[in-house]
JSON list of C-alpha atoms in Angstrom, two decimals:
[
{"chain": "A", "resi": 1, "resn": "UNK", "atom": "CA", "xyz": [-29.15, 6.72, -24.02]},
{"chain": "A", "resi": 2, "resn": "UNK", "atom": "CA", "xyz": [-26.56, 4.16, -25.10]},
{"chain": "A", "resi": 3, "resn": "UNK", "atom": "CA", "xyz": [-24.18, 5.41, -22.39]},
{"chain": "A", "resi": 4, "resn": "UNK", "atom": "CA", "xyz": [-20.54, 4.63, -23.13]},
{"chain": "A", "resi": 5, "resn": "UNK", "atom": "CA", "xyz": [-19.89, 2.39, -26.10]},
{"chain": "A", "resi": 6, "resn": "UNK", "atom": "CA", "xyz": [-16.64, 0.74, -27.12]},
{"chain": "A", "resi": 7, "resn": "UNK", "atom": "CA", "xyz": [-15.55, -1.11, -30.22]},
{"chain": "A", "resi": 8, "resn": "UNK", "atom": "CA", "xyz": [-14.29, -3.69, -30.84]},
{"chain": "A", "resi": 9, "resn": "UNK", "atom": "CA", "xyz": [-15.19, -6.04, -27.99]},
{"chain": "A", "resi": 10, "resn": "UNK", "atom": "CA", "xyz": [-12.29, -8.37, -28.78]},
{"chain": "A", "resi": 11, "resn": "UNK", "atom": "CA", "xyz": [-9.11, -7.91, -30.80]},
{"chain": "A", "resi": 12, "resn": "UNK", "atom": "CA", "xyz": [-5.99, -9.95, -31.51]},
{"chain": "A", "resi": 13, "resn": "UNK", "atom": "CA", "xyz": [-2.95, -8.12, -32.83]},
{"chain": "A", "resi": 14, "resn": "UNK", "atom": "CA", "xyz": [0.52, -9.16, -33.83]},
{"chain": "A", "resi": 15, "resn": "UNK", "atom": "CA", "xyz": [3.49, -7.41, -32.27]},
{"chain": "A", "resi": 16, "resn": "UNK", "atom": "CA", "xyz": [4.21, -4.18, -34.10]},
{"chain": "A", "resi": 17, "resn": "UNK", "atom": "CA", "xyz": [0.72, -3.66, -35.50]},
{"chain": "A", "resi": 18, "resn": "UNK", "atom": "CA", "xyz": [-1.19, -0.50, -34.75]},
{"chain": "A", "resi": 19, "resn": "UNK", "atom": "CA", "xyz": [-4.88, -0.06, -34.10]},
{"chain": "A", "resi": 20, "resn": "UNK", "atom": "CA", "xyz": [-7.45, 2.31, -32.66]},
{"chain": "A", "resi": 21, "resn": "UNK", "atom": "CA", "xyz": [-9.90, 1.45, -29.91]},
{"chain": "A", "resi": 22, "resn": "UNK", "atom": "CA", "xyz": [-13.07, 3.46, -30.31]},
{"chain": "A", "resi": 23, "resn": "UNK", "atom": "CA", "xyz": [-15.03, 5.05, -27.48]},
{"chain": "A", "resi": 24, "resn": "UNK", "atom": "CA", "xyz": [-18.14, 7.19, -27.63]},
{"chain": "A", "resi": 25, "resn": "UNK", "atom": "CA", "xyz": [-20.60, 8.56, -25.09]},
{"chain": "A", "resi": 26, "resn": "UNK", "atom": "CA", "xyz": [-23.96, 10.23, -25.60]},
{"chain": "A", "resi": 27, "resn": "UNK", "atom": "CA", "xyz": [-24.35, 11.81, -22.15]},
{"chain": "A", "resi": 28, "resn": "UNK", "atom": "CA", "xyz": [-22.58, 15.07, -22.99]},
{"chain": "A", "resi": 29, "resn": "UNK", "atom": "CA", "xyz": [-19.93, 14.33, -20.38]},
{"chain": "A", "resi": 30, "resn": "UNK", "atom": "CA", "xyz": [-16.90, 16.59, -20.34]},
{"chain": "A", "resi": 31, "resn": "UNK", "atom": "CA", "xyz": [-14.49, 14.17, -18.68]},
{"chain": "A", "resi": 32, "resn": "UNK", "atom": "CA", "xyz": [-13.42, 10.98, -20.46]},
{"chain": "A", "resi": 33, "resn": "UNK", "atom": "CA", "xyz": [-10.65, 8.54, -19.69]},
{"chain": "A", "resi": 34, "resn": "UNK", "atom": "CA", "xyz": [-9.03, 5.29, -20.71]},
{"chain": "A", "resi": 35, "resn": "UNK", "atom": "CA", "xyz": [-7.97, 2.57, -18.29]},
{"chain": "A", "resi": 36, "resn": "UNK", "atom": "CA", "xyz": [-6.35, -0.78, -18.63]},
{"chain": "A", "resi": 37, "resn": "UNK", "atom": "CA", "xyz": [-7.12, -3.62, -16.24]},
{"chain": "A", "resi": 38, "resn": "UNK", "atom": "CA", "xyz": [-4.64, -6.40, -15.58]},
{"chain": "A", "resi": 39, "resn": "UNK", "atom": "CA", "xyz": [-4.99, -9.21, -13.02]},
{"chain": "A", "resi": 40, "resn": "UNK", "atom": "CA", "xyz": [-4.02, -8.03, -9.54]},
{"chain": "A", "resi": 41, "resn": "UNK", "atom": "CA", "xyz": [-3.18, -4.52, -10.77]},
{"chain": "A", "resi": 42, "resn": "UNK", "atom": "CA", "xyz": [-6.54, -2.81, -10.61]},
{"chain": "A", "resi": 43, "resn": "UNK", "atom": "CA", "xyz": [-7.52, -0.26, -13.20]},
{"chain": "A", "resi": 44, "resn": "UNK", "atom": "CA", "xyz": [-4.71, 2.04, -14.25]},
{"chain": "A", "resi": 45, "resn": "UNK", "atom": "CA", "xyz": [-5.31, 5.33, -15.99]},
{"chain": "A", "resi": 46, "resn": "UNK", "atom": "CA", "xyz": [-3.74, 5.65, -19.44]},
{"chain": "A", "resi": 47, "resn": "UNK", "atom": "CA", "xyz": [-4.94, 9.03, -20.72]},
{"chain": "A", "resi": 48, "resn": "UNK", "atom": "CA", "xyz": [-7.77, 11.37, -19.92]},
{"chain": "A", "resi": 49, "resn": "UNK", "atom": "CA", "xyz": [-9.52, 14.40, -21.36]},
{"chain": "A", "resi": 50, "resn": "UNK", "atom": "CA", "xyz": [-11.32, 17.23, -19.58]},
{"chain": "A", "resi": 51, "resn": "UNK", "atom": "CA", "xyz": [-13.03, 18.46, -22.73]},
{"chain": "A", "resi": 52, "resn": "UNK", "atom": "CA", "xyz": [-12.81, 18.59, -26.51]},
{"chain": "A", "resi": 53, "resn": "UNK", "atom": "CA", "xyz": [-9.31, 19.48, -27.62]},
{"chain": "A", "resi": 54, "resn": "UNK", "atom": "CA", "xyz": [-7.74, 18.81, -24.19]},
{"chain": "A", "resi": 55, "resn": "UNK", "atom": "CA", "xyz": [-5.96, 15.59, -23.28]},
{"chain": "A", "resi": 56, "resn": "UNK", "atom": "CA", "xyz": [-3.40, 14.61, -20.68]},
{"chain": "A", "resi": 57, "resn": "UNK", "atom": "CA", "xyz": [-1.40, 11.60, -19.58]},
{"chain": "A", "resi": 58, "resn": "UNK", "atom": "CA", "xyz": [-2.36, 9.29, -16.80]},
{"chain": "A", "resi": 59, "resn": "UNK", "atom": "CA", "xyz": [-0.31, 6.73, -14.92]},
{"chain": "A", "resi": 60, "resn": "UNK", "atom": "CA", "xyz": [0.69, 4.46, -17.84]},
{"chain": "A", "resi": 61, "resn": "UNK", "atom": "CA", "xyz": [0.63, 6.49, -21.09]},
{"chain": "A", "resi": 62, "resn": "UNK", "atom": "CA", "xyz": [3.62, 5.01, -22.92]},
{"chain": "A", "resi": 63, "resn": "UNK", "atom": "CA", "xyz": [2.71, 3.31, -26.18]},
{"chain": "A", "resi": 64, "resn": "UNK", "atom": "CA", "xyz": [-0.68, 4.99, -26.45]},
{"chain": "A", "resi": 65, "resn": "UNK", "atom": "CA", "xyz": [-2.02, 8.14, -28.06]},
{"chain": "A", "resi": 66, "resn": "UNK", "atom": "CA", "xyz": [-5.39, 9.84, -27.69]},
{"chain": "A", "resi": 67, "resn": "UNK", "atom": "CA", "xyz": [-7.27, 12.70, -29.27]},
{"chain": "A", "resi": 68, "resn": "UNK", "atom": "CA", "xyz": [-10.55, 14.43, -28.42]},
{"chain": "A", "resi": 69, "resn": "UNK", "atom": "CA", "xyz": [-11.94, 16.31, -31.38]},
{"chain": "A", "resi": 70, "resn": "UNK", "atom": "CA", "xyz": [-15.55, 16.15, -30.16]},
{"chain": "A", "resi": 71, "resn": "UNK", "atom": "CA", "xyz": [-17.25, 15.86, -26.77]},
{"chain": "A", "resi": 72, "resn": "UNK", "atom": "CA", "xyz": [-18.63, 12.46, -27.76]},
{"chain": "A", "resi": 73, "resn": "UNK", "atom": "CA", "xyz": [-15.58, 10.56, -29.02]},
{"chain": "A", "resi": 74, "resn": "UNK", "atom": "CA", "xyz": [-12.30, 9.63, -27.36]},
{"chain": "A", "resi": 75, "resn": "UNK", "atom": "CA", "xyz": [-10.32, 7.08, -29.39]},
{"chain": "A", "resi": 76, "resn": "UNK", "atom": "CA", "xyz": [-7.23, 5.33, -28.03]},
{"chain": "A", "resi": 77, "resn": "UNK", "atom": "CA", "xyz": [-4.49, 4.50, -30.49]},
{"chain": "A", "resi": 78, "resn": "UNK", "atom": "CA", "xyz": [-1.88, 1.82, -29.97]},
{"chain": "A", "resi": 79, "resn": "UNK", "atom": "CA", "xyz": [1.15, 2.89, -31.96]},
{"chain": "A", "resi": 80, "resn": "UNK", "atom": "CA", "xyz": [3.11, -0.37, -32.20]},
{"chain": "A", "resi": 81, "resn": "UNK", "atom": "CA", "xyz": [1.51, -3.16, -30.21]},
{"chain": "A", "resi": 82, "resn": "UNK", "atom": "CA", "xyz": [3.59, -5.14, -27.73]},
{"chain": "A", "resi": 83, "resn": "UNK", "atom": "CA", "xyz": [2.69, -8.28, -25.74]},
{"chain": "A", "resi": 84, "resn": "UNK", "atom": "CA", "xyz": [2.81, -6.13, -22.57]},
{"chain": "A", "resi": 85, "resn": "UNK", "atom": "CA", "xyz": [-0.26, -4.31, -23.90]},
{"chain": "A", "resi": 86, "resn": "UNK", "atom": "CA", "xyz": [-2.36, -7.45, -23.66]},
{"chain": "A", "resi": 87, "resn": "UNK", "atom": "CA", "xyz": [-5.11, -6.32, -21.32]},
{"chain": "A", "resi": 88, "resn": "UNK", "atom": "CA", "xyz": [-8.73, -5.31, -20.96]},
{"chain": "A", "resi": 89, "resn": "UNK", "atom": "CA", "xyz": [-9.28, -1.68, -21.89]},
{"chain": "A", "resi": 90, "resn": "UNK", "atom": "CA", "xyz": [-12.11, 0.38, -20.43]},
{"chain": "A", "resi": 91, "resn": "UNK", "atom": "CA", "xyz": [-13.25, 3.78, -21.56]},
{"chain": "A", "resi": 92, "resn": "UNK", "atom": "CA", "xyz": [-15.11, 5.88, -19.00]},
{"chain": "A", "resi": 93, "resn": "UNK", "atom": "CA", "xyz": [-16.85, 9.21, -18.76]},
{"chain": "A", "resi": 94, "resn": "UNK", "atom": "CA", "xyz": [-18.24, 11.43, -16.05]},
{"chain": "A", "resi": 95, "resn": "UNK", "atom": "CA", "xyz": [-20.08, 14.75, -16.10]},
{"chain": "A", "resi": 96, "resn": "UNK", "atom": "CA", "xyz": [-17.25, 16.88, -14.71]},
{"chain": "A", "resi": 97, "resn": "UNK", "atom": "CA", "xyz": [-14.02, 16.94, -12.77]},
{"chain": "A", "resi": 98, "resn": "UNK", "atom": "CA", "xyz": [-15.66, 17.20, -9.39]},
{"chain": "A", "resi": 99, "resn": "UNK", "atom": "CA", "xyz": [-18.42, 14.69, -10.10]},
{"chain": "A", "resi": 100, "resn": "UNK", "atom": "CA", "xyz": [-17.02, 11.27, -9.43]},
{"chain": "A", "resi": 101, "resn": "UNK", "atom": "CA", "xyz": [-19.63, 8.80, -10.56]},
{"chain": "A", "resi": 102, "resn": "UNK", "atom": "CA", "xyz": [-17.85, 7.35, -13.53]},
{"chain": "A", "resi": 103, "resn": "UNK", "atom": "CA", "xyz": [-19.64, 5.44, -16.29]},
{"chain": "A", "resi": 104, "resn": "UNK", "atom": "CA", "xyz": [-17.66, 2.70, -17.97]},
{"chain": "A", "resi": 105, "resn": "UNK", "atom": "CA", "xyz": [-17.97, 1.15, -21.37]},
{"chain": "A", "resi": 106, "resn": "UNK", "atom": "CA", "xyz": [-18.17, -2.65, -21.71]},
{"chain": "A", "resi": 107, "resn": "UNK", "atom": "CA", "xyz": [-14.45, -3.00, -22.38]},
{"chain": "A", "resi": 108, "resn": "UNK", "atom": "CA", "xyz": [-12.20, -4.24, -25.17]},
{"chain": "A", "resi": 109, "resn": "UNK", "atom": "CA", "xyz": [-10.21, -7.46, -24.61]},
{"chain": "A", "resi": 110, "resn": "UNK", "atom": "CA", "xyz": [-6.95, -7.09, -26.48]},
{"chain": "A", "resi": 111, "resn": "UNK", "atom": "CA", "xyz": [-4.40, -9.84, -27.01]},
{"chain": "A", "resi": 112, "resn": "UNK", "atom": "CA", "xyz": [-1.04, -9.07, -28.59]},
{"chain": "A", "resi": 113, "resn": "UNK", "atom": "CA", "xyz": [0.91, -12.09, -29.82]},
{"chain": "B", "resi": 1, "resn": "UNK", "atom": "CA", "xyz": [3.56, 0.49, -1.48]},
{"chain": "B", "resi": 2, "resn": "UNK", "atom": "CA", "xyz": [0.43, 0.69, -3.62]},
{"chain": "B", "resi": 3, "resn": "UNK", "atom": "CA", "xyz": [-1.71, 3.80, -3.17]},
{"chain": "B", "resi": 4, "resn": "UNK", "atom": "CA", "xyz": [-4.84, 1.77, -2.58]},
{"chain": "B", "resi": 5, "resn": "UNK", "atom": "CA", "xyz": [-4.63, -1.77, -1.24]},
{"chain": "B", "resi": 6, "resn": "UNK", "atom": "CA", "xyz": [-7.25, -4.46, -0.92]},
{"chain": "B", "resi": 7, "resn": "UNK", "atom": "CA", "xyz": [-7.22, -8.11, 0.09]},
{"chain": "B", "resi": 8, "resn": "UNK", "atom": "CA", "xyz": [-7.89, -9.87, -3.23]},
{"chain": "B", "resi": 9, "resn": "UNK", "atom": "CA", "xyz": [-9.81, -12.71, -1.53]},
{"chain": "B", "resi": 10, "resn": "UNK", "atom": "CA", "xyz": [-11.80, -14.61, -2.53]},
{"chain": "B", "resi": 11, "resn": "UNK", "atom": "CA", "xyz": [-14.14, -14.32, 0.40]},
{"chain": "B", "resi": 12, "resn": "UNK", "atom": "CA", "xyz": [-16.40, -17.36, 0.29]},
{"chain": "B", "resi": 13, "resn": "UNK", "atom": "CA", "xyz": [-19.52, -16.89, 2.41]},
{"chain": "B", "resi": 14, "resn": "UNK", "atom": "CA", "xyz": [-22.90, -18.64, 2.67]},
{"chain": "B", "resi": 15, "resn": "UNK", "atom": "CA", "xyz": [-26.11, -16.87, 1.72]},
{"chain": "B", "resi": 16, "resn": "UNK", "atom": "CA", "xyz": [-27.39, -14.75, 4.57]},
{"chain": "B", "resi": 17, "resn": "UNK", "atom": "CA", "xyz": [-23.95, -14.12, 6.05]},
{"chain": "B", "resi": 18, "resn": "UNK", "atom": "CA", "xyz": [-22.50, -10.74, 6.91]},
{"chain": "B", "resi": 19, "resn": "UNK", "atom": "CA", "xyz": [-19.19, -9.96, 5.29]},
{"chain": "B", "resi": 20, "resn": "UNK", "atom": "CA", "xyz": [-16.85, -6.97, 5.53]},
{"chain": "B", "resi": 21, "resn": "UNK", "atom": "CA", "xyz": [-13.99, -5.77, 3.39]},
{"chain": "B", "resi": 22, "resn": "UNK", "atom": "CA", "xyz": [-11.38, -3.18, 4.20]},
{"chain": "B", "resi": 23, "resn": "UNK", "atom": "CA", "xyz": [-9.32, -1.03, 1.90]},
{"chain": "B", "resi": 24, "resn": "UNK", "atom": "CA", "xyz": [-6.29, 1.01, 2.95]},
{"chain": "B", "resi": 25, "resn": "UNK", "atom": "CA", "xyz": [-4.97, 4.10, 1.21]},
{"chain": "B", "resi": 26, "resn": "UNK", "atom": "CA", "xyz": [-1.56, 5.70, 1.51]},
{"chain": "B", "resi": 27, "resn": "UNK", "atom": "CA", "xyz": [-2.23, 9.36, 0.74]},
{"chain": "B", "resi": 28, "resn": "UNK", "atom": "CA", "xyz": [-3.49, 10.96, 3.93]},
{"chain": "B", "resi": 29, "resn": "UNK", "atom": "CA", "xyz": [-4.77, 13.96, 1.95]},
{"chain": "B", "resi": 30, "resn": "UNK", "atom": "CA", "xyz": [-7.16, 11.82, -0.10]},
{"chain": "B", "resi": 31, "resn": "UNK", "atom": "CA", "xyz": [-10.47, 13.54, -0.44]},
{"chain": "B", "resi": 32, "resn": "UNK", "atom": "CA", "xyz": [-13.18, 11.30, -1.83]},
{"chain": "B", "resi": 33, "resn": "UNK", "atom": "CA", "xyz": [-13.86, 7.61, -1.48]},
{"chain": "B", "resi": 34, "resn": "UNK", "atom": "CA", "xyz": [-16.06, 5.15, -3.31]},
{"chain": "B", "resi": 35, "resn": "UNK", "atom": "CA", "xyz": [-16.91, 1.50, -3.70]},
{"chain": "B", "resi": 36, "resn": "UNK", "atom": "CA", "xyz": [-17.45, 0.16, -7.21]},
{"chain": "B", "resi": 37, "resn": "UNK", "atom": "CA", "xyz": [-18.75, -3.28, -8.08]},
{"chain": "B", "resi": 38, "resn": "UNK", "atom": "CA", "xyz": [-17.47, -5.31, -11.01]},
{"chain": "B", "resi": 39, "resn": "UNK", "atom": "CA", "xyz": [-19.16, -8.48, -12.20]},
{"chain": "B", "resi": 40, "resn": "UNK", "atom": "CA", "xyz": [-17.10, -11.13, -13.96]},
{"chain": "B", "resi": 41, "resn": "UNK", "atom": "CA", "xyz": [-15.99, -9.92, -17.41]},
{"chain": "B", "resi": 42, "resn": "UNK", "atom": "CA", "xyz": [-18.07, -6.75, -17.10]},
{"chain": "B", "resi": 43, "resn": "UNK", "atom": "CA", "xyz": [-17.37, -3.08, -16.52]},
{"chain": "B", "resi": 44, "resn": "UNK", "atom": "CA", "xyz": [-17.17, -1.53, -13.02]},
{"chain": "B", "resi": 45, "resn": "UNK", "atom": "CA", "xyz": [-20.22, 0.30, -11.74]},
{"chain": "B", "resi": 46, "resn": "UNK", "atom": "CA", "xyz": [-20.54, 2.70, -8.81]},
{"chain": "B", "resi": 47, "resn": "UNK", "atom": "CA", "xyz": [-21.95, 0.95, -5.75]},
{"chain": "B", "resi": 48, "resn": "UNK", "atom": "CA", "xyz": [-21.79, 3.80, -3.27]},
{"chain": "B", "resi": 49, "resn": "UNK", "atom": "CA", "xyz": [-19.85, 6.81, -2.15]},
{"chain": "B", "resi": 50, "resn": "UNK", "atom": "CA", "xyz": [-18.24, 6.79, 1.28]},
{"chain": "B", "resi": 51, "resn": "UNK", "atom": "CA", "xyz": [-18.92, 9.76, 3.52]},
{"chain": "B", "resi": 52, "resn": "UNK", "atom": "CA", "xyz": [-17.02, 10.82, 6.61]},
{"chain": "B", "resi": 53, "resn": "UNK", "atom": "CA", "xyz": [-19.99, 10.09, 8.83]},
{"chain": "B", "resi": 54, "resn": "UNK", "atom": "CA", "xyz": [-20.54, 6.68, 7.26]},
{"chain": "B", "resi": 55, "resn": "UNK", "atom": "CA", "xyz": [-23.48, 5.83, 5.09]},
{"chain": "B", "resi": 56, "resn": "UNK", "atom": "CA", "xyz": [-25.88, 3.01, 4.45]},
{"chain": "B", "resi": 57, "resn": "UNK", "atom": "CA", "xyz": [-27.75, 1.87, 1.37]},
{"chain": "B", "resi": 58, "resn": "UNK", "atom": "CA", "xyz": [-30.03, -1.05, 2.10]},
{"chain": "B", "resi": 59, "resn": "UNK", "atom": "CA", "xyz": [-27.86, -4.03, 3.08]},
{"chain": "B", "resi": 60, "resn": "UNK", "atom": "CA", "xyz": [-24.64, -2.12, 2.36]},
{"chain": "B", "resi": 61, "resn": "UNK", "atom": "CA", "xyz": [-22.80, 0.09, 4.85]},
{"chain": "B", "resi": 62, "resn": "UNK", "atom": "CA", "xyz": [-19.67, 2.06, 4.07]},
{"chain": "B", "resi": 63, "resn": "UNK", "atom": "CA", "xyz": [-17.37, 3.60, 6.68]},
{"chain": "B", "resi": 64, "resn": "UNK", "atom": "CA", "xyz": [-14.35, 5.87, 6.49]},
{"chain": "B", "resi": 65, "resn": "UNK", "atom": "CA", "xyz": [-11.59, 5.96, 9.09]},
{"chain": "B", "resi": 66, "resn": "UNK", "atom": "CA", "xyz": [-9.31, 8.86, 8.23]},
{"chain": "B", "resi": 67, "resn": "UNK", "atom": "CA", "xyz": [-7.05, 8.39, 11.25]},
{"chain": "B", "resi": 68, "resn": "UNK", "atom": "CA", "xyz": [-6.15, 4.85, 10.18]},
{"chain": "B", "resi": 69, "resn": "UNK", "atom": "CA", "xyz": [-6.57, 5.58, 6.47]},
{"chain": "B", "resi": 70, "resn": "UNK", "atom": "CA", "xyz": [-9.00, 2.88, 5.55]},
{"chain": "B", "resi": 71, "resn": "UNK", "atom": "CA", "xyz": [-12.50, 2.49, 4.26]},
{"chain": "B", "resi": 72, "resn": "UNK", "atom": "CA", "xyz": [-14.75, -0.47, 4.79]},
{"chain": "B", "resi": 73, "resn": "UNK", "atom": "CA", "xyz": [-17.76, -2.07, 3.16]},
{"chain": "B", "resi": 74, "resn": "UNK", "atom": "CA", "xyz": [-20.16, -4.23, 5.14]},
{"chain": "B", "resi": 75, "resn": "UNK", "atom": "CA", "xyz": [-22.71, -6.41, 3.38]},
{"chain": "B", "resi": 76, "resn": "UNK", "atom": "CA", "xyz": [-25.50, -7.88, 5.49]},
{"chain": "B", "resi": 77, "resn": "UNK", "atom": "CA", "xyz": [-27.72, -10.81, 4.57]},
{"chain": "B", "resi": 78, "resn": "UNK", "atom": "CA", "xyz": [-25.56, -11.73, 1.56]},
{"chain": "B", "resi": 79, "resn": "UNK", "atom": "CA", "xyz": [-27.35, -12.79, -1.62]},
{"chain": "B", "resi": 80, "resn": "UNK", "atom": "CA", "xyz": [-26.05, -14.96, -4.43]},
{"chain": "B", "resi": 81, "resn": "UNK", "atom": "CA", "xyz": [-26.29, -11.87, -6.64]},
{"chain": "B", "resi": 82, "resn": "UNK", "atom": "CA", "xyz": [-23.75, -10.09, -4.43]},
{"chain": "B", "resi": 83, "resn": "UNK", "atom": "CA", "xyz": [-21.03, -12.32, -5.89]},
{"chain": "B", "resi": 84, "resn": "UNK", "atom": "CA", "xyz": [-18.69, -9.91, -7.65]},
{"chain": "B", "resi": 85, "resn": "UNK", "atom": "CA", "xyz": [-15.42, -8.04, -7.22]},
{"chain": "B", "resi": 86, "resn": "UNK", "atom": "CA", "xyz": [-15.60, -4.91, -5.09]},
{"chain": "B", "resi": 87, "resn": "UNK", "atom": "CA", "xyz": [-13.23, -2.11, -6.03]},
{"chain": "B", "resi": 88, "resn": "UNK", "atom": "CA", "xyz": [-12.11, 0.56, -3.60]},
{"chain": "B", "resi": 89, "resn": "UNK", "atom": "CA", "xyz": [-11.61, 3.95, -5.26]},
{"chain": "B", "resi": 90, "resn": "UNK", "atom": "CA", "xyz": [-9.88, 7.03, -3.86]},
{"chain": "B", "resi": 91, "resn": "UNK", "atom": "CA", "xyz": [-9.21, 10.51, -5.18]},
{"chain": "B", "resi": 92, "resn": "UNK", "atom": "CA", "xyz": [-5.78, 11.56, -3.89]},
{"chain": "B", "resi": 93, "resn": "UNK", "atom": "CA", "xyz": [-5.36, 15.27, -3.32]},
{"chain": "B", "resi": 94, "resn": "UNK", "atom": "CA", "xyz": [-3.39, 17.00, -6.02]},
{"chain": "B", "resi": 95, "resn": "UNK", "atom": "CA", "xyz": [-3.99, 14.21, -8.52]},
{"chain": "B", "resi": 96, "resn": "UNK", "atom": "CA", "xyz": [-6.13, 16.30, -10.83]},
{"chain": "B", "resi": 97, "resn": "UNK", "atom": "CA", "xyz": [-9.31, 14.63, -9.67]},
{"chain": "B", "resi": 98, "resn": "UNK", "atom": "CA", "xyz": [-8.11, 11.30, -10.98]},
{"chain": "B", "resi": 99, "resn": "UNK", "atom": "CA", "xyz": [-9.63, 8.19, -9.51]},
{"chain": "B", "resi": 100, "resn": "UNK", "atom": "CA", "xyz": [-7.18, 5.63, -8.10]},
{"chain": "B", "resi": 101, "resn": "UNK", "atom": "CA", "xyz": [-8.49, 2.07, -8.01]},
{"chain": "B", "resi": 102, "resn": "UNK", "atom": "CA", "xyz": [-7.56, -0.74, -5.70]},
{"chain": "B", "resi": 103, "resn": "UNK", "atom": "CA", "xyz": [-7.04, -4.21, -7.12]},
{"chain": "B", "resi": 104, "resn": "UNK", "atom": "CA", "xyz": [-10.42, -5.39, -5.89]},
{"chain": "B", "resi": 105, "resn": "UNK", "atom": "CA", "xyz": [-11.76, -7.95, -3.42]},
{"chain": "B", "resi": 106, "resn": "UNK", "atom": "CA", "xyz": [-13.58, -10.92, -4.84]},
{"chain": "B", "resi": 107, "resn": "UNK", "atom": "CA", "xyz": [-16.72, -12.10, -3.03]},
{"chain": "B", "resi": 108, "resn": "UNK", "atom": "CA", "xyz": [-18.38, -15.44, -3.71]},
{"chain": "B", "resi": 109, "resn": "UNK", "atom": "CA", "xyz": [-21.70, -16.10, -2.02]},
{"chain": "B", "resi": 110, "resn": "UNK", "atom": "CA", "xyz": [-22.61, -19.78, -1.92]},
{"chain": "B", "resi": 111, "resn": "UNK", "atom": "CA", "xyz": [-26.09, -21.33, -1.54]}
]
């Protein structure tokens, strides 16, 4: 199993550009989520999904969209990048809502200039 | 006040030392508790769950104190490979089973 994969590993964007961060998992996990990690802030939940076709907002959803058309894929779209979105983004999955061991992807380091 | 608070450190300890971290949480109805480990520039990984009765996994011991709303992690006989950031994770009641992460405590084990 590849586990949770993310692409790209690094990205530099200019303010106002849009892009999609890709996330895929091959463990047939129902629950997937996106976090951002900033120094001293811990990981903060952006959006999550409890299954294909179902998504919901987390703690810091503004400026981001998600979709979940399949169990495997959970892309995160930045609509119009801002310098405040410079961060490390982690995708994660876990087998179900009440199973809390979460598997993280390797992260995407995004810089917005 | 943050929901989950940790001393960011760094804790600098010699090999073989015993070190302990605490983590406090604000929601008294929190239900589940975990420690994750994150190596530099890597993703977090589950280290251990924290049970009400306390639990041990090799050199690592986790404790929960619900009355004072904190969890602790004790590492005995520290190894160089224990150098990492340790993240405290809590599931607040009514939060849709979301995981809430603390900011992490950095541990550096020196030779």
